[in-house]
N, CA and C atoms as an extended XYZ file, in Angstrom:
291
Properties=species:S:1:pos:R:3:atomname:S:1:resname:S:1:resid:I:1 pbc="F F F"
N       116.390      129.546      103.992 N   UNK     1
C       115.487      128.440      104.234 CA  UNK     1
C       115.405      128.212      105.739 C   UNK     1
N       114.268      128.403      106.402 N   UNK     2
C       114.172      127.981      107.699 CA  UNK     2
C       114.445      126.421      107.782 C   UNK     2
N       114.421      125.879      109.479 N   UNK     3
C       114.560      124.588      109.462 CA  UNK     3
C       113.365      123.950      109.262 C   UNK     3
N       112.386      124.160      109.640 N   UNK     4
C       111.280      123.414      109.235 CA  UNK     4
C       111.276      122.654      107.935 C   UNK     4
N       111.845      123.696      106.810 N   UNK     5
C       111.984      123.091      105.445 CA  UNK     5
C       113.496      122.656      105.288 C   UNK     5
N       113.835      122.839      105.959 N   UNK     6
C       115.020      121.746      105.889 CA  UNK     6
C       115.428      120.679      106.248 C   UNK     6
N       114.107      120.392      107.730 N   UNK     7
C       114.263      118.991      107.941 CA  UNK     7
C       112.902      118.493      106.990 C   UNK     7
N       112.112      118.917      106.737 N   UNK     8
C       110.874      118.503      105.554 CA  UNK     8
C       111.864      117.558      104.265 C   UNK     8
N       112.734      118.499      104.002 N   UNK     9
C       114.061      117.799      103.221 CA  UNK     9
C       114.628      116.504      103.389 C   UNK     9
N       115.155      117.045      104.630 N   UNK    10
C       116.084      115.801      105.112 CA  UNK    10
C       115.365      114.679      105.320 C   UNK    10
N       113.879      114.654      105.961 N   UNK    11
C       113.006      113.605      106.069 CA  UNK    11
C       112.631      112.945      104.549 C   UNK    11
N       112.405      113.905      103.619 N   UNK    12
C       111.966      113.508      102.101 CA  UNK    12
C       113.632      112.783      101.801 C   UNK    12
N       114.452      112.912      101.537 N   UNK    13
C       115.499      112.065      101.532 CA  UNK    13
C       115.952      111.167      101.833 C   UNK    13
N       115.709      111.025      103.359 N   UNK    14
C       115.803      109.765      104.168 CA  UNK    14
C       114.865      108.635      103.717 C   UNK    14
N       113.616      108.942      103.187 N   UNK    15
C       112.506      108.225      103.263 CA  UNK    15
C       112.680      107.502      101.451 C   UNK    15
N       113.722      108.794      101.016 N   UNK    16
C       113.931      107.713       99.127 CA  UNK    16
C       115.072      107.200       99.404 C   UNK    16
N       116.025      107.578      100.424 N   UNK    17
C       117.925      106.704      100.781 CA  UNK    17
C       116.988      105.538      101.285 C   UNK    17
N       116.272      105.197      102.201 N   UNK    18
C       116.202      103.964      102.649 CA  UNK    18
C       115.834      102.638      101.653 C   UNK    18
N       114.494      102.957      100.941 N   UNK    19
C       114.483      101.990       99.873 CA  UNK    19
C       115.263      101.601       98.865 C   UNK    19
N       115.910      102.825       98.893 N   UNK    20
C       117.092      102.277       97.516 CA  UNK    20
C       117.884      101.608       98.535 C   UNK    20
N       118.303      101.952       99.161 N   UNK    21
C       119.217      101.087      100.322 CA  UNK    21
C       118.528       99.626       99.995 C   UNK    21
N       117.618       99.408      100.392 N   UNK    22
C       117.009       98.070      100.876 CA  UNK    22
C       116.862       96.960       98.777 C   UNK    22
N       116.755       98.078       98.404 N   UNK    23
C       116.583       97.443       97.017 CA  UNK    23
C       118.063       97.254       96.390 C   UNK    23
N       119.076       98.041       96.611 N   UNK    24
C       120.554       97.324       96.633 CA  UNK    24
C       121.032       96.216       97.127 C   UNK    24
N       120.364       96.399       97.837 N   UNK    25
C       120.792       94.901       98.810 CA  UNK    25
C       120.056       93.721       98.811 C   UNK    25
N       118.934       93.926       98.068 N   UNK    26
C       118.187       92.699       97.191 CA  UNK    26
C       119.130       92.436       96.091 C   UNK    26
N       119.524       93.382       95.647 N   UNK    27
C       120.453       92.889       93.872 CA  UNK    27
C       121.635       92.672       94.796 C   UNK    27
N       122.064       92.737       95.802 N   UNK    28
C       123.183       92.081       96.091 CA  UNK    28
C       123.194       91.116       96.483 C   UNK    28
N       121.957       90.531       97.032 N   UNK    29
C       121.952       89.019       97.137 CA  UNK    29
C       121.373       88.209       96.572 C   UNK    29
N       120.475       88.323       95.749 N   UNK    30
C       119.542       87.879       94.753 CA  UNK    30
C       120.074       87.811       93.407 C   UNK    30
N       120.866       88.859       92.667 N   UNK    31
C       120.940       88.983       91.515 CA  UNK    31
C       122.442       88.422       90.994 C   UNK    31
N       122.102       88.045       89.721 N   UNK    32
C       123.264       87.796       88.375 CA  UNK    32
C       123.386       88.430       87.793 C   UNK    32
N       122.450       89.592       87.387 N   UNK    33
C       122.942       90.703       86.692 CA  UNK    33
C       123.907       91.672       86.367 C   UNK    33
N       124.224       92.031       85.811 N   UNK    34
C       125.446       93.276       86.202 CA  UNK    34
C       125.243       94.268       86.796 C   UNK    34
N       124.270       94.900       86.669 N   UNK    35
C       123.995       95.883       87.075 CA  UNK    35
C       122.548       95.916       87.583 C   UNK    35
N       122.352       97.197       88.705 N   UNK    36
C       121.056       97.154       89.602 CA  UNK    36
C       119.761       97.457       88.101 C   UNK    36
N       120.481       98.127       87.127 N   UNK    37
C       119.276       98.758       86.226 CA  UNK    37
C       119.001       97.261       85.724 C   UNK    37
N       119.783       96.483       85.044 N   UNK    38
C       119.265       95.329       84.504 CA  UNK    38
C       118.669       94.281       85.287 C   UNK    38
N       118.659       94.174       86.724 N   UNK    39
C       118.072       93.382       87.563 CA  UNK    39
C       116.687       93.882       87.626 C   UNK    39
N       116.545       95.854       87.666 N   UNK    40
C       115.312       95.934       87.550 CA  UNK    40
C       114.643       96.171       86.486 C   UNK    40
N       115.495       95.430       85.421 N   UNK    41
C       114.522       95.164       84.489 CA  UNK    41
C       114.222       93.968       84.422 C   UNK    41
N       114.921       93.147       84.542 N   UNK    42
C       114.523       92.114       84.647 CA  UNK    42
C       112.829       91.489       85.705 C   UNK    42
N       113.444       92.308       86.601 N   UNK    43
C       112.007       92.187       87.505 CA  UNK    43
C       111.211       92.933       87.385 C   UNK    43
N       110.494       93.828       86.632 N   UNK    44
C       109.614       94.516       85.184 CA  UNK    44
C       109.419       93.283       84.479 C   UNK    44
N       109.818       92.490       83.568 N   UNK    45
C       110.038       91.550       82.922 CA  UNK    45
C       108.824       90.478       83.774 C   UNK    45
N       109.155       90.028       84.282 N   UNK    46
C       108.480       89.211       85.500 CA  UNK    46
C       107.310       89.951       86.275 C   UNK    46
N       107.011       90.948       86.033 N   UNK    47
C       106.037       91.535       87.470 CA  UNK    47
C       106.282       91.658       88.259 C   UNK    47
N       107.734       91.589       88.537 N   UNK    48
C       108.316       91.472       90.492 CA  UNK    48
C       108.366       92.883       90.840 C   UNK    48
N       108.970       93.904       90.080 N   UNK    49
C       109.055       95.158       89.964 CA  UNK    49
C       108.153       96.140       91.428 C   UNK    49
N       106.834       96.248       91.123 N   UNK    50
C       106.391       96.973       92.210 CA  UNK    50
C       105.804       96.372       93.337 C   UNK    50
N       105.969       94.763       93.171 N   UNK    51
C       105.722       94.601       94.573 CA  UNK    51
C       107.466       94.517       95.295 C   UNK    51
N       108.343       94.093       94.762 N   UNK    52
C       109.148       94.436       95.546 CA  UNK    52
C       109.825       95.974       95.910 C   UNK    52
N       109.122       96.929       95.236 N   UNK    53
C       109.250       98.193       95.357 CA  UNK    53
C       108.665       98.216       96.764 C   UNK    53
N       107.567       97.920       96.767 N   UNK    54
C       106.700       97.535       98.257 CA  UNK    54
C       106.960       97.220       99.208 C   UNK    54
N       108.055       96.364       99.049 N   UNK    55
C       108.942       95.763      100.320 CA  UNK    55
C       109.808       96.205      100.759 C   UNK    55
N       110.525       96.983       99.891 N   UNK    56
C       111.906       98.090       99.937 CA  UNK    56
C       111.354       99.259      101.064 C   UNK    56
N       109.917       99.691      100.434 N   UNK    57
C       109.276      100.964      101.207 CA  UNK    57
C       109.031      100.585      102.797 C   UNK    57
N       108.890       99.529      102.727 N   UNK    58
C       108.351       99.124      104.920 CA  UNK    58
C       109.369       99.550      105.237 C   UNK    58
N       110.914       99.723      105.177 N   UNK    59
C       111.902      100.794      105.668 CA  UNK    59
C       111.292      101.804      106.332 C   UNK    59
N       110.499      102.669      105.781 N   UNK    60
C       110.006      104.084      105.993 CA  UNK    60
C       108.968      103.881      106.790 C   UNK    60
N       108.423      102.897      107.249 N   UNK    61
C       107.811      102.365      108.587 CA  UNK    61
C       108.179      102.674      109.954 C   UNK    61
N       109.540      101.964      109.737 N   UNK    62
C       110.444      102.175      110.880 CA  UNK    62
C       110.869      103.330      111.523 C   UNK    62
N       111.335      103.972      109.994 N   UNK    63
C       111.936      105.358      110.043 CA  UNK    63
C       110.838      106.400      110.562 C   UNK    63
N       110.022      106.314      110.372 N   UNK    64
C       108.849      107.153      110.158 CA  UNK    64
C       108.425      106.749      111.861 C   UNK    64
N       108.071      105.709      112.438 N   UNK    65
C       108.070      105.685      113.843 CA  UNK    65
C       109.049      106.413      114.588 C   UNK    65
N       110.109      106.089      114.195 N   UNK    66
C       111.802      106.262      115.056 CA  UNK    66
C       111.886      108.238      115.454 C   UNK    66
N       111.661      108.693      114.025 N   UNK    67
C       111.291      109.791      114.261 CA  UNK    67
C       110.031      110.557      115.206 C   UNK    67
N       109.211      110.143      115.025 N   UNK    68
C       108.197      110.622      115.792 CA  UNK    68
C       108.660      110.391      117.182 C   UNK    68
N       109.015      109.453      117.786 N   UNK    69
C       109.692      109.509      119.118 CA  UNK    69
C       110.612      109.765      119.486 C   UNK    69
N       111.143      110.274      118.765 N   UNK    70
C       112.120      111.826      118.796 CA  UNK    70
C       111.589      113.002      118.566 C   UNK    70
N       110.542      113.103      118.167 N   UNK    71
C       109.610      114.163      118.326 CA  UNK    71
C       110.041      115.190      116.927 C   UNK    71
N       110.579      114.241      116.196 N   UNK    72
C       111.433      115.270      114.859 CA  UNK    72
C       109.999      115.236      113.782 C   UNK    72
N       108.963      115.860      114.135 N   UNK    73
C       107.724      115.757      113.752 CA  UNK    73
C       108.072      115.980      111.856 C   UNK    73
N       108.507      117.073      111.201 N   UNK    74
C       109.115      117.714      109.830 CA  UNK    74
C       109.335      116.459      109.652 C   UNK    74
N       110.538      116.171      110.421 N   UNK    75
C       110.996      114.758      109.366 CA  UNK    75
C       110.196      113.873      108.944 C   UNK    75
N       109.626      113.476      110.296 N   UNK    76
C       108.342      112.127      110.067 CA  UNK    76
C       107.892      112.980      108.897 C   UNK    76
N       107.363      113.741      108.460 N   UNK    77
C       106.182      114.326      107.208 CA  UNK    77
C       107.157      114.314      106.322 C   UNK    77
N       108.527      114.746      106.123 N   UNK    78
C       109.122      114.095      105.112 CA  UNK    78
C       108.984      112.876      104.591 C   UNK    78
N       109.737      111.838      105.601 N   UNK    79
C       109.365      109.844      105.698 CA  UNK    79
C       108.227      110.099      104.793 C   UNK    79
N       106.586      110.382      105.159 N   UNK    80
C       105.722      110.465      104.927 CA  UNK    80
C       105.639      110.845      103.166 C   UNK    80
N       105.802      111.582      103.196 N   UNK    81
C       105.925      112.225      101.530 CA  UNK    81
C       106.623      111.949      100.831 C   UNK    81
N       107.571      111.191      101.318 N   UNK    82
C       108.598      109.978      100.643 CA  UNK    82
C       107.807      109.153      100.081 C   UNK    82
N       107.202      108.182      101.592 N   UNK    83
C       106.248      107.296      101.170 CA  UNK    83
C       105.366      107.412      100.283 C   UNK    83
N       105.137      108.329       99.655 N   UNK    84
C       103.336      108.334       99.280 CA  UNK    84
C       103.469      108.654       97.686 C   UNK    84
N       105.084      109.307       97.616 N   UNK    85
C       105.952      109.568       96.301 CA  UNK    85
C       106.013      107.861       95.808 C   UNK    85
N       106.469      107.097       97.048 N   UNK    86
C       106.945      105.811       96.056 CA  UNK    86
C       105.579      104.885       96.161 C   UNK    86
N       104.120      104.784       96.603 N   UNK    87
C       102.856      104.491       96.424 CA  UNK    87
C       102.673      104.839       94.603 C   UNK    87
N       102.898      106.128       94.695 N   UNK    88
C       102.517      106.416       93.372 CA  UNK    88
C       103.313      105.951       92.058 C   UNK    88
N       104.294      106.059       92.777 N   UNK    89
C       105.661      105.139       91.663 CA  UNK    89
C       105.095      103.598       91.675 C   UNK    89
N       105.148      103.203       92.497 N   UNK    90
C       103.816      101.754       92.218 CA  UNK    90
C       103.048      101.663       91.488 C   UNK    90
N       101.934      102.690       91.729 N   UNK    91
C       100.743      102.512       90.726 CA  UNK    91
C       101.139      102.814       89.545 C   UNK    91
N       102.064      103.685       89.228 N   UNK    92
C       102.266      103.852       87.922 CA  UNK    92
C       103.106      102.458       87.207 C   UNK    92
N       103.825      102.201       88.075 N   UNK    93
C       104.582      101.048       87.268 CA  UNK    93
C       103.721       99.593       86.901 C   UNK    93
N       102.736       99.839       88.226 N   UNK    94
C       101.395       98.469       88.248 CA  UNK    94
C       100.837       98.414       87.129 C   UNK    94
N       100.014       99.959       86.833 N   UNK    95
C        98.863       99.978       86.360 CA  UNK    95
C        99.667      100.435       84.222 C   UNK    95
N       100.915      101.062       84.471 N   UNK    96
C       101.188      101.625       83.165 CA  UNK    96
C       101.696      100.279       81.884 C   UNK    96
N       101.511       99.539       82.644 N   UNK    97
C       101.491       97.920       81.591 CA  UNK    97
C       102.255       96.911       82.054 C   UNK    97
C-alpha cells in the first residue's frame, strides 16, 4: 500500500474517531443511561438522534482545516469522506422513519 492510501486511511479514521469522541462525551455528561447504545436510543426515541449526530460531525471542521495547513492534503480527503459517510448516516436515520 503506498502512502497516499494510507494516509486516505488515516484521514477516513480520524474523521469517524472524532465524532464518536464528541458523542461520548455528550453521554457522559448528559446521560442516565447505562450505556452509550441506550442513550442513543433513547435519542432516536425523541428525534435528537441525527441532529446531534450533526453536532458531533463540526469536529471534522476543525480537523479537516488543521490538516490542510499542514499541507497533509490525503488526510484532509480522508476528514472529507468521513464527513460525507456521516451526512449520509443522517439522511438515512432522518429520512428512514
Amino acid at each position: 500500500m503506498n502512502k497516499n492510501a494510507k494516509d486516505l486511511i488515516i484521514g477516513t479514521l480520524m474523521g469517524l474517531a472524532g465524532p464518536l469522541l464528541v458523542f461520548l462525551v455528550f453521554f457522559a455528561l448528559q446521560s442516565q443511561s447505562s450505556t452509550p447504545d441506550a442513550y442513543a436510543s433513547r435519542l432516536q426515541q425523541l428525534n435528537l438522534l441525527s441532529p446531534i449526530i450533526s453536532l458531533c460531525t463540526l469536529i471534522n471542521l476543525g480537523s479537516f482545516f488543521l490538516l490542510l495547513r499542514f499541507e497533509l492534503m490525503e488526510r484532509a480527503r480522508g476528514v472529507l469522506l468521513s464527513t460525507l459517510l456521516m451526512a449520509i448516516l443522517v439522511a438515512y436515520i432522518k429520512f428512514s422513519g
